[in-house]
XYZ file of C-alpha atoms in Angstrom:
516
model
C 0.128 0.110 0.115
C 1.357 3.439 -1.113
C 1.098 6.095 1.785
C 1.458 9.902 0.970
C 2.731 12.167 3.857
C 2.094 15.695 4.501
C 2.527 18.232 7.289
C -0.482 19.413 9.138
C -0.779 21.933 11.841
C -2.622 21.951 15.161
C -3.425 25.495 16.655
C -3.682 25.646 20.296
C -5.575 28.782 21.196
C -4.278 31.145 23.960
C -3.489 29.312 27.163
C -1.342 29.447 30.180
C 1.289 26.972 30.629
C 2.348 26.134 34.258
C 5.406 24.093 35.086
C 4.236 20.973 36.864
C 5.633 20.172 40.311
C 5.492 16.492 41.249
C 5.882 15.408 44.817
C 4.614 12.562 47.074
C 1.928 13.348 49.662
C 1.675 11.902 53.307
C -0.104 8.717 51.979
C 2.608 8.004 49.458
C 0.528 9.023 46.386
C 1.930 11.181 43.886
C 0.643 14.708 43.474
C 0.793 17.538 41.060
C 1.115 21.095 41.999
C 1.148 24.206 39.651
C 2.968 27.447 41.049
C 1.516 30.491 39.648
C 5.086 32.313 39.635
C 6.047 30.123 37.038
C 3.234 30.727 34.724
C 3.809 31.494 30.894
C 1.015 32.626 28.676
C 1.120 31.660 25.083
C -0.789 33.677 22.782
C -1.069 30.818 20.058
C 1.118 27.737 19.470
C 0.949 26.056 16.099
C 2.287 22.511 16.485
C 3.245 20.066 13.657
C 1.828 16.599 12.944
C 2.882 14.241 10.324
C -0.043 12.738 8.580
C -0.301 9.714 6.064
C -2.994 9.119 3.691
C -3.595 6.068 1.357
C -4.455 6.092 -2.326
C -8.100 6.767 -1.297
C -7.378 9.968 0.758
C -7.975 8.212 4.139
C -5.845 9.073 6.947
C -3.862 5.997 8.133
C -1.401 7.450 10.349
C -1.146 10.614 12.546
C 1.939 11.389 14.553
C 2.953 14.426 16.301
C 6.221 15.694 15.235
C 7.642 15.838 18.984
C 11.041 16.892 17.738
C 9.661 19.930 16.139
C 7.024 20.529 18.747
C 9.472 20.412 21.797
C 11.505 23.336 20.056
C 8.453 25.195 19.813
C 7.367 24.971 23.289
C 11.066 25.638 24.414
C 10.847 29.005 22.626
C 7.831 30.037 24.631
C 8.697 28.290 27.992
C 12.452 28.906 28.234
C 12.886 32.026 26.069
C 9.777 33.696 27.547
C 8.237 34.241 23.952
C 4.541 34.453 23.428
C 4.637 33.919 19.688
C 6.318 31.192 17.622
C 4.189 31.218 14.455
C 7.035 32.493 12.142
C 8.996 29.407 13.243
C 5.966 26.913 12.702
C 5.326 28.276 9.246
C 9.181 27.913 8.324
C 9.236 24.400 9.663
C 6.074 23.375 7.903
C 7.831 24.505 4.586
C 11.012 22.956 5.510
C 9.599 19.547 6.435
C 7.337 19.517 3.320
C 10.705 19.872 1.289
C 12.043 17.005 3.013
C 9.012 14.987 2.292
C 9.282 15.739 -1.350
C 13.146 14.557 -1.286
C 12.096 11.314 0.355
C 9.448 10.647 -2.361
C 12.216 11.145 -5.226
C 14.444 8.865 -3.080
C 11.679 6.050 -2.747
C 11.182 6.322 -6.462
C 14.527 5.847 -7.311
C 15.339 2.810 -5.078
C 11.653 1.343 -5.042
C 12.962 -1.951 -6.010
C 15.616 -2.359 -3.341
C 18.428 -1.329 -5.621
C 20.110 0.958 -2.822
C 23.854 0.078 -2.399
C 24.808 1.663 1.015
C 28.225 1.739 0.133
C 27.718 4.014 -3.077
C 24.379 5.543 -2.704
C 23.244 8.202 -0.267
C 20.930 7.192 2.471
C 17.319 8.102 2.312
C 17.013 11.811 3.398
C 15.931 12.399 7.087
C 15.617 15.556 9.445
C 18.341 14.003 11.796
C 20.957 12.036 9.407
C 23.237 13.889 7.318
C 25.853 13.045 4.810
C 29.426 14.086 5.207
C 29.611 16.501 2.035
C 27.825 19.762 2.659
C 26.100 19.987 -0.957
C 24.287 16.722 -0.155
C 22.857 17.619 3.382
C 19.163 18.460 3.257
C 19.737 21.831 5.014
C 21.901 23.304 2.310
C 19.838 21.508 -0.318
C 16.739 23.558 1.036
C 18.668 26.897 1.239
C 19.506 26.391 -2.461
C 15.760 25.641 -2.978
C 14.861 28.741 -1.155
C 17.129 30.948 -3.280
C 15.718 29.854 -6.512
C 12.329 30.310 -5.374
C 13.246 33.883 -4.867
C 15.397 34.610 -7.819
C 14.630 32.244 -10.619
C 10.978 30.976 -10.115
C 8.923 32.111 -13.036
C 5.658 31.292 -11.642
C 4.348 34.213 -9.500
C 2.221 32.060 -7.497
C 5.351 29.883 -6.489
C 7.822 32.985 -6.098
C 9.050 33.688 -2.663
C 9.692 37.080 -1.382
C 13.477 37.702 0.116
C 11.883 38.321 3.611
C 9.761 34.948 3.490
C 12.852 32.987 2.353
C 14.936 34.710 5.052
C 12.210 33.883 7.723
C 12.215 30.092 6.749
C 15.974 29.818 6.571
C 16.123 31.342 10.203
C 13.515 29.014 11.422
C 15.664 25.926 10.429
C 18.678 27.374 12.078
C 16.765 27.965 15.301
C 15.387 24.474 15.123
C 18.856 22.638 14.740
C 20.455 25.180 17.006
C 18.061 24.112 19.635
C 18.792 20.502 19.278
C 22.680 20.958 19.181
C 22.280 22.953 22.577
C 20.272 20.229 24.195
C 22.915 17.697 23.174
C 21.158 15.740 20.283
C 23.756 13.420 18.781
C 23.688 14.018 14.888
C 25.876 11.665 12.709
C 27.409 14.492 10.931
C 26.537 18.301 12.090
C 23.240 19.824 10.000
C 25.540 22.763 9.098
C 28.618 24.643 10.226
C 27.922 25.800 13.970
C 29.917 28.061 16.540
C 29.233 29.563 19.795
C 30.705 32.979 20.275
C 30.725 34.492 23.767
C 30.299 38.263 23.581
C 31.293 40.649 26.326
C 29.567 43.812 26.688
C 29.316 46.928 29.212
C 26.468 46.531 31.663
C 23.622 49.250 31.951
C 23.624 51.435 34.979
C 20.950 49.581 36.637
C 23.137 46.371 36.633
C 25.193 45.266 39.730
C 27.869 44.029 37.145
C 30.231 46.129 35.199
C 30.303 43.703 32.559
C 27.881 41.087 30.971
C 28.305 38.352 28.671
C 25.896 36.542 26.240
C 26.375 33.492 23.920
C 25.501 33.798 20.371
C 25.242 30.809 18.107
C 26.126 31.266 14.659
C 26.327 29.236 11.343
C 27.104 29.529 7.559
C 23.278 28.540 6.810
C 22.187 31.948 5.776
C 20.628 33.341 2.635
C 22.447 36.547 1.146
C 20.742 38.447 -1.607
C 22.093 41.524 -3.583
C 20.034 44.643 -3.607
C 17.071 44.804 -5.922
C 17.575 46.602 -9.395
C 14.673 48.661 -10.920
C 13.306 46.940 -13.907
C 12.384 49.978 -16.178
C 9.336 50.264 -13.710
C 8.257 46.714 -14.184
C 7.810 43.926 -11.314
C 10.643 43.524 -9.000
C 11.714 39.628 -8.676
C 11.363 39.713 -4.726
C 9.035 42.634 -4.137
C 7.250 42.663 -0.773
C 3.758 41.542 -1.491
C 2.583 42.530 2.071
C 3.565 46.057 1.288
C 1.399 46.789 -1.809
C -0.943 49.495 -1.387
C -4.631 48.965 -2.320
C -5.409 51.063 -5.410
C -8.087 53.621 -5.287
C -10.647 51.472 -6.790
C -9.820 48.757 -4.509
C -10.218 50.919 -1.584
C -13.359 52.590 -2.646
C -15.074 49.171 -2.893
C -13.760 48.069 0.484
C -14.927 51.486 2.167
C -18.266 51.341 0.608
C -18.743 47.688 2.687
C -17.291 49.186 5.742
C -19.350 52.677 5.896
C -22.532 51.935 3.813
C -23.622 48.150 3.262
C -21.787 46.798 5.988
C -22.435 43.042 4.648
C -20.090 40.452 3.484
C -20.273 36.789 2.007
C -19.908 34.468 4.934
C -19.893 30.593 5.046
C -22.661 29.715 7.229
C -23.088 25.841 7.933
C -21.519 25.067 4.532
C -23.370 27.722 2.802
C -22.095 31.074 1.212
C -24.454 33.797 1.883
C -24.442 37.454 2.773
C -24.311 38.335 6.432
C -23.841 41.538 8.809
C -20.027 42.441 9.276
C -19.970 43.488 12.984
C -19.364 47.332 13.299
C -16.213 46.731 15.517
C -14.568 44.971 12.445
C -15.816 47.968 10.267
C -14.227 50.558 12.634
C -10.993 48.146 12.839
C -10.357 48.202 9.092
C -11.121 52.228 8.982
C -8.437 52.911 11.583
C -5.871 50.702 9.825
C -6.352 52.602 6.443
C -6.668 56.128 7.824
C -3.836 55.748 10.851
C -1.476 53.378 9.595
C -1.396 51.421 12.794
C -0.703 47.766 12.640
C -3.536 45.140 13.624
C -2.033 44.436 16.941
C -1.845 48.437 17.826
C -5.344 48.947 16.824
C -6.815 45.797 18.889
C -5.089 47.363 22.100
C -6.615 50.864 21.774
C -8.845 51.920 24.741
C -11.462 54.209 25.404
C -9.218 56.748 26.993
C -7.758 57.384 23.511
C -11.027 58.348 22.080
C -12.426 61.802 22.344
C -14.980 64.011 20.822
C -13.361 65.709 17.918
C -13.681 69.068 16.769
C -15.639 68.710 13.588
C -14.514 72.089 12.194
C -10.982 70.457 11.687
C -10.114 67.790 9.137
C -7.720 65.695 11.289
C -6.185 65.324 14.670
C -3.264 63.498 16.113
C -3.658 60.108 17.789
C -1.080 58.767 20.400
C -0.152 55.003 20.948
C 2.348 53.277 22.784
C 3.135 52.963 26.446
C 2.773 56.796 27.263
C -0.830 56.507 26.127
C -1.743 52.984 27.612
C -1.870 51.021 24.156
C 0.564 48.602 22.772
C 2.984 49.072 19.982
C 5.426 47.039 17.944
C 9.019 48.224 18.750
C 12.375 47.140 17.625
C 14.418 44.999 20.129
C 11.129 44.950 22.378
C 9.537 47.603 24.498
C 6.530 49.769 24.078
C 7.698 52.977 22.428
C 5.252 55.730 22.038
C 4.499 57.701 18.934
C 1.812 59.835 17.209
C 0.330 59.338 14.128
C -3.054 61.096 12.527
C -6.495 60.201 12.222
C -9.479 62.105 10.257
C -11.908 63.877 12.386
C -14.722 61.621 10.787
C -13.116 58.534 11.853
C -12.627 59.551 15.538
C -16.192 60.791 15.561
C -17.234 57.403 14.467
C -15.421 55.811 17.237
C -16.462 58.419 19.671
C -20.104 57.738 18.882
C -19.542 53.841 19.137
C -18.157 54.236 22.753
C -21.609 55.939 23.728
C -23.522 52.957 22.280
C -25.314 50.233 24.324
C -23.465 47.391 22.103
C -20.227 48.730 23.532
C -21.325 49.127 27.066
C -22.567 45.576 26.990
C -19.288 44.213 25.622
C -17.300 46.231 28.237
C -19.399 44.665 30.686
C -18.576 41.217 29.509
C -14.773 42.035 29.592
C -15.138 42.784 33.071
C -16.886 39.413 34.015
C -14.286 37.646 31.662
C -11.358 39.012 33.744
C -13.083 38.021 36.961
C -13.715 34.558 35.676
C -10.097 34.072 34.673
C -8.611 35.281 37.721
C -10.945 32.959 39.686
C -9.524 30.026 37.310
C -5.992 30.795 38.066
C -5.084 32.130 34.468
C -3.070 34.708 36.027
C -0.693 34.775 33.311
C -2.997 36.578 31.025
C -2.620 39.761 33.107
C 1.113 39.622 33.474
C 3.797 40.807 31.083
C 4.558 43.685 28.906
C 1.787 42.976 26.366
C -0.678 41.703 28.877
C -4.482 42.335 29.401
C -4.954 45.137 31.644
C -8.118 44.625 33.700
C -8.389 48.404 34.607
C -8.407 49.556 30.775
C -11.789 49.797 28.774
C -10.556 48.179 25.558
C -12.237 49.518 22.457
C -12.275 46.284 20.556
C -14.065 43.463 22.598
C -15.751 40.389 21.455
C -19.100 39.676 22.488
C -18.036 37.064 25.094
C -15.654 39.657 26.395
C -12.470 38.856 25.021
C -10.156 41.760 23.845
C -9.347 41.550 20.096
C -5.545 41.495 20.585
C -5.627 38.083 22.033
C -7.743 36.995 19.187
C -6.359 38.622 16.049
C -6.774 35.589 13.768
C -10.548 36.476 13.619
C -9.649 39.928 11.956
C -8.087 37.955 9.146
C -11.014 35.944 8.679
C -13.072 39.046 8.282
C -10.767 40.757 6.028
C -11.209 37.557 3.894
C -14.668 37.833 3.702
C -14.449 41.489 2.712
C -12.182 40.686 -0.298
C -14.590 37.735 -1.291
C -17.271 40.307 -1.261
C -15.453 42.877 -3.300
C -14.566 40.150 -5.797
C -18.325 39.163 -6.167
C -19.273 42.792 -6.714
C -16.588 44.163 -8.791
C -15.135 40.870 -10.535
C -11.623 41.666 -9.422
C -9.496 40.131 -6.743
C -7.808 42.004 -3.777
C -4.689 40.072 -2.980
C -3.573 42.257 0.088
C -3.710 41.486 3.784
C -4.645 43.724 6.467
C -1.224 45.093 6.604
C -1.657 46.391 3.074
C -3.916 48.997 4.472
C -0.961 50.329 6.373
C 0.868 50.538 3.004
C -1.917 52.317 1.542
C -1.963 55.020 4.329
C 1.840 55.446 3.960
C 1.713 56.037 0.150
C -1.408 58.343 0.149
C -0.193 60.352 3.108
C 3.213 60.849 1.311
C 1.308 61.988 -1.876
C -0.622 64.721 0.326
C 2.516 65.895 2.216
C 4.492 66.545 -1.040
C 1.858 69.009 -2.248
C 2.702 71.135 1.109
C 6.176 70.385 1.817
C 9.493 69.190 0.635
C 10.087 65.338 -0.023
C 12.572 64.880 2.785
C 10.272 66.382 5.262
C 7.430 64.557 4.092
C 9.276 61.190 4.142
C 10.267 61.999 7.750
C 6.676 62.780 8.730
C 5.234 59.491 7.188
C 8.070 57.604 9.056
C 7.109 59.213 12.172
C 3.620 58.365 11.872
C 4.393 54.505 11.088
C 6.910 54.510 13.949
C 9.764 53.560 11.909
C 13.021 54.558 13.581
C 14.939 54.013 9.887
C 13.547 56.088 7.380
C 14.775 53.336 4.961
C 12.055 51.240 6.232
C 9.449 53.774 5.400
C 11.040 53.846 1.811
C 10.091 49.998 1.333
C 6.492 50.960 1.581
C 6.817 53.811 -1.143
C 9.284 51.836 -3.332
C 6.760 49.239 -3.610
C 4.693 51.376 -5.819
C 7.030 50.770 -8.661
C 6.145 46.960 -8.606
C 2.869 47.392 -10.660
C 2.591 50.944 -11.791
C -1.147 51.892 -12.213
C -3.269 54.895 -13.396
C -4.495 55.626 -9.923
C -3.598 59.330 -8.816
C -2.320 57.816 -5.451
C 1.137 56.742 -6.709
C 1.815 59.643 -9.363
C 3.828 61.777 -6.891
C 5.533 58.854 -5.263
C 6.656 57.420 -8.361
C 7.861 60.898 -9.466
C 9.926 61.008 -5.818
C 11.421 57.503 -6.351
C 12.646 58.518 -9.831
C 10.793 55.798 -11.781
C 10.470 58.061 -14.806
C 13.891 59.658 -14.773
C 15.102 57.613 -17.789
C 12.044 57.756 -19.981
C 11.670 60.375 -22.527
C 9.047 62.947 -21.657
C 6.794 62.065 -24.857
C 6.947 58.416 -23.963
C 6.046 59.025 -20.493
C 3.019 61.008 -21.354
C 1.974 58.223 -23.756
C 2.308 55.638 -20.965
C 0.255 57.839 -18.633
C -2.486 58.038 -21.224
C -2.461 54.308 -21.709
C -2.493 53.469 -17.909
C -5.413 55.942 -17.276
C -7.549 54.172 -19.753
C -7.293 51.115 -17.539
C-alpha cells in the first residue's frame, strides 16, 4: 500500500502553561502542583503533525512531530516568548521539502536497488551525509534561493523576507537540538558559539555582562534589488503593496454603507452582517497606519469627541498612552500618528453605544472568571491584558481583540471575497496592506505642502519606523505594478521611476495607464 505523507498543523488557542511540580503526599501517593509564579502565557501555539494517507485519501497514520514541537514549546517556556508562528510556518515549509526529497529517493530505490556503500541514504531530518552540498539543510537553502530569484511562476515565487524567515526557522530548530545535546551522525551545518562581552547598563550590579551567540553558515544573502524599467521587482514585498483607489473605494463602501459580506454559514455561502467593530477596525488601519496589533489594544481613554471644524487630529499610541506598539528589540515605544476627524467621530459615537457598554461589561466579567480559574499569566507581562482598561475592541464574550487577532484576518478575507463578487476583481492584500495604503497616500498629500525629505520624515514618524529606509520599502513598492491611480503619481515621481524615460514616452504611458 502506498502512503502519501504531508505536514499538518494543530493550533492551540491562548492558554497558560504552568510548570508541573511532582511530589509525594503523606499517603505515599504522587501529586502535582502548579505554582503561579512560573506561569507562561502563550498567545498561540501552532504544532506540527506528520499525516499519512492511503490512495483513497483516508488518514492511516497521524503522528505529532515531537522533535519540532519540543523546540516550539521551548521557545515559549524557556525563552519567555509569546509567539512562535513564524517558526511553525518555516518548519512546515522545510519538512514539506524534506518529504518531497524522500519521495524522489523512494521512487529511485523502489526495487531495493540501494547500495549503502555507494548511494546516499534516504533523506532524514536528523541524519546527514558528510558533504555539505548533499545535506538537506543546504539543499533547502538552494531551493529557497531559486524560489526567490529564478521562479517564473508568480504563485510559487517567494519574497526575500519570507525565504530569510524560513531559513532562520531551520537554523533555530537545529541550534536548539545542538544545545540540548542531540547526537547527529554529522552536523546539520557549520555551527559555532561565540561569547560576547559587553558593558552593562547603569542599573546592573555588574560592570560587564556576557552573552552566547550561536552562529552558522546556513544563511541567505541577496544582492540589492535593481529597478526593472518600472516593471515588477523579482523579490517585491507583496505584503507592502498599497490598495489602489478603486480597490479601497470598494472596501470602504462595505465598511461605511452596506456593512454586509459573504460568509460561509453551515457550509452555505450567503451574505451576513459585518460587525461594526470590524468596520471600525479596518477604517482605523487605513486612515492611521496602525498595525492590527496596535489597533486591537486601543482603549476608550484614547477616544475623544473631535472638533468637527478640523479635518484631522493627532492620535497617540504606545506606553505613554496606555496601548501597545510594535517596537524593534522589544519595549513599548510611544508615537503619534494622525486620524481623520470623521473616523474619530465614529469611534466616539461607538463608545457611547449600548452595544459597546454590553461588551465592556462582558470583558470585566471575563477577567473575573479568568482570575478565579488561576489564569493570572493573562494579566502579566509587557503586552498582557490590563483589567483596568476599557478596551475599544472586545468580542461579544468579553475577550479583547488583541488576543484573538486571527478572527480579524477571517473578516478581512470575507471583505475581499465580497469585493470580488461585486467588482469581479480580486484584492490580493492582507490587513497590513492598509498600512501601506496609508503611507503612500499620506506621502502624496504631504508632497503638495512640503519638501520630499520632510514628507518622508513625517510619514516615517506616523508609521513608527526608526529608520526612514524602512518607510521607503512602503513607497518603493509603488514601482512594482504601476497603475493609473493618482495615489501613486507623486510617489513614483519622487522615487525617480521615470527618470530615464523620454517625456513624450512618459506622457503616452500615462495616457495608456489612465484608460485601464
